[in-house]
Amino acid sequence: MMAEEIIVYLQREGASRGRTTGPSSPSRQRALAGTCPDPSLDSSPEHREYRARGRPRMKTVIVVHGGAWAIPDMLAEASMAGVKNAAWAGDAVLKNGGSAIDAVEKAVRSLEDDPSFDAGHGAVLNIDGEVELDSIIMDGETLATGAVASVRNIANPVSLARAVMEKTDHVMLTDRGASMFAERIGIPIADDLVTELERKDWEQSSSFPVGVEKFFNTQWGHDTVGAVALDSLGNVACATSTGGIRNKMVGRVGDSPIIGSGGYADNRSGAVSCTGHGESILKVTLARLILFHMEQGKSATAAAEASLQYMGERVKGCGGAIVVSSTGDWAASFTTPCMAWASIKEDVLHCGLNPKEDFTERLK
Amino acid sequence: MMAEEIIVYLQREGASRGRTTGPSSPSRQRALAGTCPDPSLDSSPEHREYRARGRPRMKTVIVVHGGAWAIPDMLAEASMAGVKNAAWAGDAVLKNGGSAIDAVEKAVRSLEDDPSFDAGHGAVLNIDGEVELDSIIMDGETLATGAVASVRNIANPVSLARAVMEKTDHVMLTDRGASMFAERIGIPIADDLVTELERKDWEQSSSFPVGVEKFFNTQWGHDTVGAVALDSLGNVACATSTGGIRNKMVGRVGDSPIIGSGGYADNRSGAVSCTGHGESILKVTLARLILFHMEQGKSATAAAEASLQYMGERVKGCGGAIVVSSTGDWAASFTTPCMAWASIKEDVLHCGLNPKEDFTERLK
């Protein structure tokens, strides 16, 4: 269900919101922060259009990833097909004049629905054999953001994260609170997230450390999905979603739903979605680090590579990142053995899986 | 209970860890990240001592805060006494040759135990009348960090966060998982965290938005506590702990336990603990932003003030931060009406509550 559909749900069903706080309008957000109005914070479509007048239309960009890890041969083809589908889905939103935030949500939902990836359907199991999902979404225009952590039985955590952003006064809800909110706004329970393959792999796997060692060297683990986009009005956005690492402790949260680590978006620099060893990404706040490098003049590729190299040197962690700058410069970089990724800009699709791979297709 | 005491608990009680992953030694952390050994990651006391040879002993610094908000007159005296006690507690650790991480844990435990502050005893209640606590601790030498979010019935979340850092392969545990871990390592349940005053205030308060509006303008809300320290070996650390905002949604997580937002520590620049409007702090990853400014040459005060001003301009949020650089430069800055803070460096205690206030006491 898209966030728009959730709103329809609420209107149609007249769902009682109980003690949930109401929709978070810009004026209400200002009241919450106890400060004076700032018109630049109004993100209504009319106001976006107003502000866009006189600005040149940007060439749109979407970049997606399906996780940085040692992707086994048996999953290579499905992973490539999955990231290309997601890029097409996001690109279609942008081509129709949709916003960057709509595009990244659409792309990540496509990856969550694809059982080849460790997010939504296809998520890995924690040490107790449960699915616990994390996600973040962020709007680079206003820095508005929403995230959920350790939420169970939700098919599309990215849309729940968006609902946190748009329908509450908060940024992040966890576990029990995230589930209560999902139920309150009418998101159905999904009890079919676990694939047969994952159940089998989980039963065969022993303890978490073995899982993580193998995670970077064999076919035993999966990883995060994500998307970044630049829309025609020059706004950027990011979204990230994951089931985490197989055999993780109950309640473990990695980088994915953490602002500045799993993702960050700011029109003044660009948008990033990260993947890889979550605990390492957190320690260096990888997404924010990449954007700091870009603020200081580095290209998207140079910023991503410098930050991943720093993470390797400082905390010995591997990972990957997709990046788009607010001028349309983009990158897909990784220090893991593989990362499935795809991008579309000016009707040209790029994609790859192994290091230095860059296949190109011209779209009609 | 200090982290050391938790270890004793484990040894004494021979507590079964079930499927919990074991202590996270440096070699194991390396194996997890799938990379080669790096001696600089060894944080054992012997290794710290080895590396410290030849380095000049640093003059130690501790800075603490009791939250940036509109502190009412009735709490002013208790708040000042509380932050001074916490600074003394942290300073005593440092004077005895203790580490920065021990000092910030000790200082924050002192604030958590003081019912004047919104952390541990004295925490505010969520919309369902429950205490949900968040905390982070971070070691600037190794970037090792631990955090807990939405954990209930724990007197000292900062020590649970430290246990996550030292006894698991993870960085963050939430809600149910954090409680399971606390139980497994023998941390007792605390059912006396709610003060009579808080119960009364919660009953009188209506919905969250009213609470937050008042939070910045009247006596209706509390806020976070935190500490930063520099030890004699030149290592920095930070810790932050909170009960959040009264009437928050169940499962709401603000900035406090989020790396880069509620706190960050890095020997290459310094350590920061933040407080204020959590959702605003998250949007600008305030702690990391302050340290980026310092990496580019700004003083602790200039970096904190520039970052708080940016937060005010960009997302209209108010807050405060305490900072120590790895050379001993320190700051306590805020854009809220008040922030109770105290620092000790070279036997001189500074403290304040209102803007531009700086009382000085020479310690014997």
XYZ file of C-alpha atoms in Angstrom:
728
model
C 0.000 0.000 0.000
C 1.372 3.433 -0.938
C 1.164 6.270 1.588
C -1.525 7.884 -0.548
C -3.564 4.700 -0.287
C -3.192 4.765 3.474
C -4.731 8.234 3.539
C -7.615 6.924 1.456
C -7.996 4.061 3.928
C -8.272 6.502 6.770
C -10.813 8.646 4.980
C -12.849 5.712 3.724
C -12.905 3.705 6.899
C -13.032 6.660 9.243
C -10.558 4.725 11.331
C -10.367 5.876 14.900
C -6.884 7.086 15.655
C -7.308 6.615 19.373
C -4.691 8.666 21.190
C -2.445 8.839 18.132
C -1.434 12.383 17.398
C -2.905 13.834 14.235
C -1.426 14.615 10.839
C 1.647 16.751 11.083
C 1.022 19.898 9.059
C 3.868 22.370 8.570
C 2.158 24.854 10.868
C 1.785 22.201 13.520
C 5.399 21.162 13.188
C 6.361 24.772 13.710
C 4.200 24.944 16.798
C 5.863 21.815 18.104
C 9.301 23.238 17.695
C 8.068 26.414 19.372
C 9.222 28.750 16.646
C 7.958 31.165 14.033
C 6.576 30.149 10.620
C 8.957 29.571 7.728
C 7.294 29.383 4.307
C 10.124 27.232 2.949
C 8.901 24.396 5.164
C 5.530 24.200 3.431
C 5.760 21.081 1.268
C 2.264 21.103 -0.254
C 2.189 20.385 -4.027
C 0.945 23.933 -4.714
C 3.773 25.459 -2.772
C 6.348 23.195 -4.431
C 5.038 24.333 -7.812
C 5.145 27.977 -6.672
C 8.746 27.657 -5.569
C 9.687 25.788 -8.739
C 8.650 28.698 -10.959
C 11.677 30.182 -12.606
C 13.822 27.177 -11.680
C 15.000 25.080 -14.617
C 13.431 21.616 -14.768
C 16.016 19.053 -13.697
C 16.860 15.859 -15.571
C 15.537 13.195 -13.217
C 17.677 10.412 -11.749
C 16.833 7.202 -9.886
C 19.434 4.826 -8.426
C 18.555 1.632 -6.523
C 20.481 -1.153 -4.795
C 19.606 -4.657 -3.642
C 22.274 -4.931 -0.934
C 26.060 -5.139 -0.757
C 27.158 -8.695 0.081
C 28.564 -11.861 -1.455
C 25.645 -12.512 -3.791
C 25.667 -16.205 -4.768
C 25.407 -17.221 -8.428
C 21.945 -18.711 -7.858
C 20.625 -15.249 -6.910
C 22.603 -13.144 -9.425
C 20.068 -13.179 -12.237
C 17.074 -12.543 -9.977
C 18.936 -9.732 -8.207
C 19.759 -7.988 -11.469
C 16.182 -8.347 -12.704
C 14.909 -7.043 -9.362
C 17.000 -3.865 -9.289
C 16.158 -3.109 -12.927
C 12.439 -3.500 -12.186
C 12.774 -1.205 -9.199
C 14.640 1.427 -11.211
C 11.952 1.299 -13.913
C 9.240 1.696 -11.284
C 10.941 4.735 -9.767
C 11.732 6.220 -13.163
C 8.081 5.922 -14.230
C 7.058 8.026 -11.219
C 9.649 10.685 -12.051
C 8.731 10.724 -15.767
C 5.134 11.410 -14.832
C 6.203 14.467 -12.857
C 6.122 12.617 -9.540
C 8.261 13.637 -6.595
C 11.572 12.107 -5.533
C 9.922 10.871 -2.323
C 7.209 9.065 -4.333
C 9.863 7.573 -6.622
C 12.052 6.150 -3.842
C 9.014 4.752 -2.032
C 7.782 3.066 -5.226
C 11.241 1.638 -6.016
C 11.781 0.300 -2.503
C 8.284 -1.237 -2.388
C 9.175 -3.085 -5.587
C 12.318 -4.467 -3.900
C 10.403 -5.297 -0.695
C 7.870 -7.273 -2.731
C 10.615 -9.241 -4.522
C 11.588 -12.331 -2.477
C 15.144 -12.227 -3.877
C 15.928 -9.397 -1.458
C 16.213 -9.191 2.329
C 13.381 -6.695 2.918
C 9.630 -7.229 3.208
C 8.974 -10.552 1.429
C 12.216 -12.511 1.566
C 13.494 -10.986 4.817
C 15.882 -13.058 6.923
C 14.991 -14.402 10.371
C 16.365 -13.317 13.740
C 17.768 -15.682 16.342
C 14.237 -16.580 17.500
C 13.071 -17.274 13.943
C 11.088 -14.033 13.576
C 11.106 -11.376 10.870
C 12.001 -7.923 12.259
C 12.090 -5.130 9.714
C 13.720 -1.675 9.621
C 13.190 1.186 7.194
C 13.760 4.911 6.690
C 12.561 7.475 4.156
C 13.731 11.103 3.903
C 12.761 14.188 1.921
C 15.759 16.360 1.039
C 13.704 19.510 0.612
C 12.436 19.809 4.189
C 14.641 17.186 5.904
C 11.360 15.548 6.930
C 11.952 11.891 7.698
C 10.212 8.813 9.059
C 11.590 5.484 10.236
C 10.483 2.211 11.780
C 12.688 -0.312 13.575
C 12.116 -3.947 14.586
C 8.567 -3.970 13.211
C 6.979 -7.364 12.508
C 4.479 -8.620 9.958
C 4.403 -5.615 7.656
C 4.883 -6.180 3.916
C 6.140 -2.682 3.129
C 7.995 -1.029 6.010
C 9.024 1.870 3.743
C 5.381 2.962 3.491
C 4.976 2.674 7.260
C 8.091 4.856 7.644
C 6.489 7.377 5.293
C 3.309 7.315 7.355
C 5.387 8.040 10.493
C 6.835 11.044 8.625
C 3.510 12.341 7.381
C 0.964 11.361 10.033
C 2.788 11.735 13.355
C 4.830 14.375 15.147
C 7.694 11.905 15.427
C 10.540 10.617 13.298
C 10.967 7.043 14.518
C 8.768 4.306 16.012
C 10.046 0.935 17.192
C 8.725 -2.596 17.632
C 5.482 -2.586 19.642
C 4.783 1.117 18.994
C 5.396 0.736 15.262
C 3.004 -2.237 15.119
C 0.333 -0.361 17.090
C 0.614 2.573 14.691
C 0.449 0.297 11.638
C -2.700 -1.326 12.967
C -4.256 2.040 13.795
C -3.814 3.384 10.264
C -5.163 0.191 8.715
C -2.038 -1.494 7.373
C -2.843 -5.198 7.118
C -0.795 -7.858 8.884
C 1.403 -9.852 6.499
C 2.044 -13.431 7.566
C 3.646 -14.624 4.343
C 6.959 -12.754 4.456
C 9.203 -15.767 5.078
C 10.327 -17.722 2.034
C 10.809 -21.474 2.131
C 14.496 -20.994 1.296
C 15.005 -18.596 4.221
C 13.261 -20.941 6.668
C 15.569 -23.746 5.511
C 18.702 -21.591 5.634
C 17.787 -20.307 9.117
C 17.283 -23.845 10.390
C 20.659 -24.863 8.996
C 22.521 -21.856 10.297
C 23.812 -21.998 13.821
C 24.729 -18.814 15.665
C 24.922 -15.194 14.553
C 28.726 -14.869 14.282
C 28.881 -17.755 11.842
C 26.063 -16.122 9.928
C 27.881 -12.818 9.691
C 31.205 -14.321 8.723
C 29.477 -16.215 5.966
C 27.405 -13.163 5.150
C 30.437 -11.515 3.609
C 31.936 -14.624 2.068
C 29.237 -17.065 1.017
C 25.588 -17.292 0.121
C 24.387 -17.444 3.721
C 23.144 -13.928 4.221
C 21.151 -11.232 2.522
C 21.146 -7.488 2.920
C 19.331 -4.197 2.642
C 17.600 -2.544 -0.320
C 17.460 1.175 -1.070
C 16.814 3.964 -3.539
C 17.776 7.601 -4.089
C 16.161 10.002 -6.548
C 16.296 13.510 -7.968
C 13.002 14.845 -9.336
C 12.288 17.449 -11.994
C 11.882 20.192 -9.371
C 15.384 19.530 -8.052
C 14.305 17.743 -4.876
C 16.185 14.666 -3.686
C 15.004 11.797 -1.462
C 16.256 8.480 -0.125
C 14.704 5.284 1.235
C 16.233 2.152 2.763
C 14.589 -1.076 3.969
C 15.901 -4.325 5.424
C 15.303 -7.521 7.332
C 18.796 -7.159 8.799
C 21.219 -10.027 9.314
C 20.157 -13.635 9.795
C 20.324 -14.783 13.426
C 20.561 -11.223 14.741
C 19.483 -10.799 18.371
C 15.827 -9.913 18.952
C 15.447 -6.129 18.685
C 18.789 -5.577 16.922
C 18.777 -2.452 14.789
C 21.484 -1.906 12.209
C 22.150 1.179 10.129
C 19.146 0.977 7.786
C 16.515 2.975 9.764
C 19.050 5.331 11.361
C 19.180 8.821 9.907
C 22.677 9.728 8.743
C 23.781 6.092 8.706
C 21.423 4.016 6.518
C 20.280 7.073 4.597
C 20.218 10.856 4.393
C 18.764 13.356 1.934
C 19.375 17.091 1.701
C 18.649 19.279 -1.327
C 21.778 21.267 -0.480
C 24.015 18.291 -1.332
C 22.209 15.088 -2.357
C 20.773 11.774 -1.194
C 22.413 8.522 -0.084
C 21.234 4.993 0.784
C 23.742 2.617 2.395
C 24.115 -1.157 2.722
C 26.644 -3.580 4.206
C 27.886 -4.329 7.719
C 25.357 -2.271 9.684
C 27.379 -1.908 12.864
C 30.327 -0.479 10.876
C 28.103 1.884 8.884
C 26.635 3.218 12.139
C 30.063 3.881 13.667
C 31.028 6.217 10.819
C 27.489 7.584 10.070
C 28.234 6.645 6.463
C 25.391 8.423 4.616
C 26.064 11.759 6.315
C 29.823 11.336 5.844
C 29.399 10.896 2.078
C 27.308 14.067 1.882
C 29.810 16.029 3.966
C 32.461 15.092 1.401
C 30.140 16.276 -1.379
C 29.472 19.546 0.467
C 33.216 20.062 0.328
C 33.312 19.642 -3.433
C 33.828 15.937 -4.049
C 31.882 14.171 -6.816
C 29.313 11.528 -5.843
C 31.719 8.724 -6.786
C 34.744 10.263 -5.050
C 32.716 10.978 -1.891
C 31.307 7.449 -1.740
C 34.694 5.840 -2.389
C 36.523 8.025 0.160
C 33.894 7.280 2.822
C 33.828 3.522 2.174
C 37.629 3.453 2.272
C 37.591 5.352 5.585
C 35.064 2.848 6.993
C 37.339 0.004 5.947
C 40.396 1.591 7.541
C 38.803 2.904 10.725
C 36.402 0.109 11.739
C 37.314 -2.628 9.241
C 33.833 -2.763 7.755
C 32.678 -3.390 4.202
C 29.615 -1.932 2.520
C 28.139 -0.028 -0.361
C 26.257 3.147 -1.147
C 24.145 4.693 -3.872
C 24.291 8.455 -4.220
C 22.657 11.223 -6.219
C 23.692 14.855 -5.959
C 21.199 17.702 -6.292
C 22.725 18.455 -9.712
C 22.205 14.899 -10.997
C 25.700 13.467 -10.477
C 25.213 9.871 -9.263
C 27.229 6.879 -8.028
C 26.945 3.227 -7.006
C 30.034 2.135 -5.040
C 30.865 -0.858 -2.843
C 33.731 -2.596 -1.066
C 31.891 -5.920 -0.641
C 32.312 -8.676 -3.258
C 29.064 -7.662 -5.010
C 26.209 -5.159 -4.971
C 23.239 -5.352 -7.320
C 22.417 -1.823 -8.474
C 20.672 0.007 -11.308
C 20.184 3.633 -12.306
C 18.168 5.535 -14.893
C 18.991 9.038 -16.126
C 17.942 10.533 -19.473
C 16.445 7.223 -20.640
C 19.695 5.325 -20.151
C 19.717 2.431 -17.703
C 23.005 1.463 -16.090
C 23.325 -1.627 -13.908
C 25.886 -3.971 -12.396
C 26.602 -6.600 -9.776
C 30.351 -7.291 -9.705
C 33.109 -4.685 -9.164
C 33.662 -2.340 -12.121
C 30.638 -3.790 -13.936
C 28.475 -1.236 -15.767
C 25.980 -2.552 -18.320
C 24.086 0.051 -20.317
C 20.652 -0.098 -21.963
C 18.939 2.724 -23.832
C 15.247 2.843 -22.941
C 12.636 3.607 -25.574
C 24.729 -1.114 38.297
C 27.995 -0.269 36.503
C 29.023 -2.339 33.482
C 31.805 -3.879 35.598
C 29.192 -4.985 38.099
C 27.191 -6.586 35.329
C 30.227 -8.676 34.411
C 30.506 -9.739 38.049
C 26.814 -10.645 37.976
C 27.418 -12.887 34.991
C 30.402 -14.565 36.582
C 28.746 -14.937 39.965
C 25.405 -16.177 38.784
C 26.713 -18.148 35.831
C 23.732 -16.751 33.989
C 22.776 -18.717 30.930
C 22.995 -16.512 27.887
C 20.698 -18.733 25.869
C 21.156 -17.923 22.196
C 22.641 -14.526 22.956
C 25.878 -14.038 21.111
C 28.973 -13.929 23.283
C 31.260 -11.130 24.375
C 32.539 -9.126 21.487
C 36.345 -9.328 21.568
C 38.352 -7.249 19.085
C 39.321 -10.389 17.174
C 35.692 -11.440 16.977
C 34.627 -7.999 15.798
C 37.221 -8.263 13.052
C 35.933 -11.670 12.048
C 32.421 -10.255 11.921
C 33.424 -7.470 9.608
C 35.298 -10.014 7.480
C 38.598 -8.158 7.508
C 42.176 -8.407 8.704
C 43.337 -7.616 12.258
C 44.128 -4.039 13.233
C 45.986 -3.648 16.527
C 44.603 -0.134 16.993
C 41.179 -1.687 17.624
C 42.395 -3.528 20.724
C 40.915 -1.549 23.615
C 42.185 -3.653 26.528
C 43.655 -1.612 29.430
C 47.112 -3.069 28.737
C 46.968 -2.069 25.112
C 45.688 1.401 25.965
C 48.624 1.793 28.355
C 51.039 0.528 25.671
C 49.756 3.011 23.149
C 49.812 5.832 25.681
C 53.573 5.506 26.244
C 55.342 8.517 24.931
C 52.094 10.482 24.680
C 51.793 13.443 27.045
C 49.183 12.973 29.780
C 46.137 15.114 28.966
C 44.407 17.442 31.386
C 41.087 15.714 31.919
C 37.715 17.325 31.202
C 34.145 16.361 32.085
C 31.053 18.273 30.905
C 27.479 17.250 31.760
C 24.001 18.536 30.986
C 20.560 17.968 32.492
C 18.534 18.847 29.392
C 17.808 21.943 27.312
C 14.271 23.186 27.979
C 12.281 25.825 29.849
C 13.375 24.725 33.314
C 10.816 26.041 35.858
C 11.989 27.930 38.948
C 10.874 25.072 41.202
C 13.396 22.755 39.540
C 16.265 25.238 39.057
C 18.076 24.595 42.317
C 17.739 20.811 42.117
C 18.885 20.852 38.494
C 22.006 22.843 39.327
C 22.811 20.576 42.269
C 22.239 17.515 40.062
C 24.584 18.546 37.263
C 27.283 19.561 39.745
C 27.013 16.169 41.477
C 27.278 14.419 38.130
C 30.322 16.453 37.108
C 31.992 15.640 40.431
C 31.235 11.947 39.966
C 32.733 11.940 36.468
C 35.712 14.016 37.536
C 36.489 11.606 40.374
C 36.732 8.761 37.858
C 39.080 10.764 35.635
C 41.236 11.916 38.578
C 41.747 8.300 39.578
C 43.096 7.522 36.116
C 39.766 6.147 34.905
C 38.744 6.177 31.247
C 36.501 8.695 29.531
C 33.938 5.949 28.927
C 33.851 5.108 32.666
C 33.530 8.814 33.501
C 30.579 9.497 31.200
C 28.800 6.343 32.368
C 29.282 7.329 36.010
C 28.106 10.909 35.406
C 25.017 9.830 33.464
C 24.117 7.198 36.069
C 24.200 9.979 38.655
C 21.750 12.008 36.534
C 19.558 8.956 35.853
C 19.326 8.315 39.614
C 18.331 11.934 40.325
C 14.525 12.339 40.033
C 14.940 15.994 38.967
C 15.885 14.805 35.486
C 13.970 13.038 32.711
C 16.077 9.851 32.580
C 15.948 6.704 34.707
C 14.213 7.772 37.945
C 12.110 10.821 37.094
C 11.470 9.891 33.456
C 8.315 11.214 31.833
C 5.424 8.986 30.724
C 4.332 8.158 27.177
C 0.771 8.475 25.902
C -0.154 5.137 27.517
C 1.351 6.161 30.868
C 4.482 4.013 30.532
C 8.160 4.854 30.943
C 10.168 4.149 27.768
C 13.854 4.939 27.973
C 16.575 5.599 25.388
C 20.339 5.809 25.806
C 23.638 5.741 23.914
C 27.288 5.512 24.942
C 30.296 5.835 22.588
C 34.055 5.396 22.864
C 35.969 7.880 20.702
C 39.057 5.728 20.479
C 37.528 2.767 18.640
C 34.147 4.269 17.640
C 32.638 1.358 19.593
C 29.106 2.240 20.653
C 26.028 0.753 22.257
C 22.454 1.996 22.433
C 19.037 0.986 23.709
C 15.693 2.432 22.610
C 12.192 2.202 24.113
C 13.364 -0.029 26.960
C 11.114 -0.268 30.040
C 11.757 -0.765 33.751
C 15.518 -0.283 33.775
C 17.006 2.170 36.278
C 20.183 2.875 34.315
C 19.771 2.584 30.538
C 23.280 3.986 30.009
C 24.776 0.861 31.595
C 22.538 -1.360 29.466
C 23.765 0.566 26.400
C 27.328 -0.087 27.535
C 26.542 -3.784 27.921
C 25.198 -3.828 24.331
C 28.527 -2.304 23.250
C 30.696 -4.698 25.216
C 28.741 -7.965 25.327
C 27.034 -8.245 21.941
C 28.004 -8.033 18.285
C 25.449 -5.275 17.811
C 25.183 -1.548 18.336
C 21.503 -1.061 19.149
C 18.690 -3.071 20.752
C 15.091 -1.895 21.000
C 12.073 -2.458 23.235
C 11.401 -6.204 23.658
C 14.905 -7.235 22.573
C 16.549 -4.717 24.921
C 14.438 -6.005 27.832
C 15.259 -9.640 27.003
C 18.962 -8.788 26.935
C 18.742 -6.876 30.227
C 17.051 -9.833 31.883
C 19.586 -12.262 30.448
C 22.568 -10.377 31.870
C 20.912 -10.014 35.241
C 19.881 -6.365 35.323
C 17.042 -6.119 37.840
C 13.621 -4.748 36.927
C 12.997 -1.264 38.345
C 9.358 -0.522 39.125
C 9.932 2.732 41.006
C 11.002 5.029 38.172
C 7.878 7.203 38.082
C 7.763 10.131 40.495
C 4.526 11.287 42.099
C 4.927 14.666 40.389
C 5.279 13.063 36.949
C 2.211 10.858 37.479
C 0.220 13.963 38.430
C 1.546 16.044 35.528
C 0.853 13.215 33.067
C -2.709 12.883 34.307
C -3.239 16.618 33.921
C -1.673 16.853 30.486
C -3.876 16.143 27.514
C -2.339 15.254 24.160
C 1.253 15.229 22.958
C 1.208 18.413 20.835
C 0.084 20.439 23.826
C 2.799 18.760 25.824
C 5.481 19.652 23.319
C 4.354 23.231 22.888
C 4.473 23.646 26.631
C 7.716 21.718 26.731
C 9.564 24.675 25.285
C 7.632 27.369 27.083
C 6.507 26.180 30.495
C 7.226 23.644 33.187
C 5.305 20.809 31.522
C 8.135 18.795 30.072
C 11.562 17.462 30.922
C 14.462 16.465 28.752
C 17.576 14.392 28.241
C 20.765 14.139 30.307
C 24.275 13.623 28.982
C 28.011 13.757 29.527
C 31.215 14.058 27.500
C 34.743 13.478 28.783
C 38.416 13.560 27.852
C 40.664 11.261 29.869
C 44.352 11.470 30.681
C 45.254 9.204 27.752
C 43.559 11.571 25.318
C 40.501 9.422 24.712
C 37.063 11.022 24.472
C 33.621 9.508 25.117
C 29.980 10.563 25.248
C 26.786 9.260 26.837
C 23.173 10.407 26.592
C 20.035 9.117 28.353
C 16.385 10.142 28.332
C 12.762 9.351 29.036
C 11.830 11.419 25.979
C 8.871 13.762 25.786
C 5.732 13.405 27.908
C 2.792 11.911 25.992
C 5.019 10.677 23.163
C 3.544 7.823 21.121
C 4.413 4.304 22.278
C 7.741 3.317 20.716
C 8.742 6.889 19.783
C 12.498 7.310 19.604
C 14.019 10.779 19.563
C 17.637 11.747 18.984
C 19.108 10.498 22.274
C 20.015 6.877 21.370
C 20.794 7.649 17.721
C 24.472 7.759 16.824
C 25.440 11.066 15.223
C 22.291 12.772 16.522
C 22.041 12.379 20.329
C 25.776 11.776 20.641
C 29.025 11.025 18.870
C 32.616 10.556 20.006
C 35.775 10.369 17.909
C 39.316 10.861 19.191
C 40.136 12.595 15.907
C 37.847 15.524 16.789
C 35.957 15.245 20.100
C 32.747 14.155 21.801
C 29.241 15.639 21.848
C 25.990 14.971 23.716
C 22.829 16.731 22.515
C 19.472 17.681 24.025
C 16.337 19.539 22.919
C 13.664 18.926 20.297
C 14.619 15.364 19.313
C 12.941 15.339 15.911
C 14.853 18.500 14.902
C 18.173 17.177 16.218
C 17.688 13.995 14.169
C 16.990 15.916 10.968
C 20.355 17.688 11.123
C 22.330 14.832 12.832
C 23.425 17.501 15.302
C 26.252 15.713 17.153
C 28.020 14.693 13.941
C 27.454 18.146 12.444
C 29.189 19.827 15.397
C 32.183 17.500 15.034
C 32.383 18.085 11.271
C 32.667 21.807 12.024
C 35.438 21.058 14.520
C 37.251 18.862 11.976
C 37.290 21.927 9.767
C 38.978 24.030 12.425
C 36.159 25.569 14.459
C 36.447 25.765 18.270
C 34.031 23.700 20.379
C 31.913 26.777 21.133
C 31.895 28.059 17.539
C 31.021 24.600 16.191
C 28.164 24.115 18.667
C 26.766 27.596 18.074
C 26.975 27.346 14.277
C 25.244 23.956 14.314
C 22.476 25.025 16.717
C 21.901 28.146 14.621
C 21.682 26.004 11.470
C 19.157 23.725 13.197
C 17.078 26.776 14.115
C 17.154 28.145 10.580
C 16.720 24.893 8.662
C 14.133 22.992 10.711
C 13.097 25.613 13.295
C 14.220 23.506 16.225
C 15.764 24.509 19.539
C 18.260 22.525 21.576
C 21.589 22.371 23.307
C 24.885 20.525 23.218
C 27.901 19.857 25.381
C 31.201 19.341 23.608
C 34.794 18.429 24.407
C 37.541 18.377 21.808
C 40.387 15.885 21.913
C 42.680 18.738 22.972
C 40.481 19.728 25.936
C 38.585 22.664 24.424
C 35.007 22.410 25.734
C 31.600 24.086 25.342
C 28.046 24.110 26.699
C 25.691 25.896 24.277
C 21.913 26.096 23.903
C 19.154 27.928 22.057
C 16.378 26.886 24.471
C 15.439 29.180 27.397
C 17.647 27.171 29.794
C 20.058 24.246 30.038
C 21.533 23.023 33.312
C 25.193 22.188 32.722
C 28.454 21.805 34.616
C 32.073 21.148 33.690
C 35.305 20.404 35.532
C 38.777 20.976 34.100
C 41.955 21.512 36.119
C 40.031 21.588 39.411
C 37.784 24.431 38.291
C 34.051 23.784 38.138
C 31.963 25.897 35.770
C 28.172 25.700 35.740
C 25.106 27.535 34.546
C 21.413 27.352 33.762
C 20.341 30.580 32.025
C 21.869 32.042 28.841
C 25.365 33.516 29.300
C 25.507 32.258 32.893
C 28.888 30.856 33.960
C 29.489 30.375 37.697
C 32.958 29.273 38.720
C 34.137 27.309 41.746
C 37.706 26.262 42.469
C 37.760 22.709 43.834
C 40.115 21.752 46.628
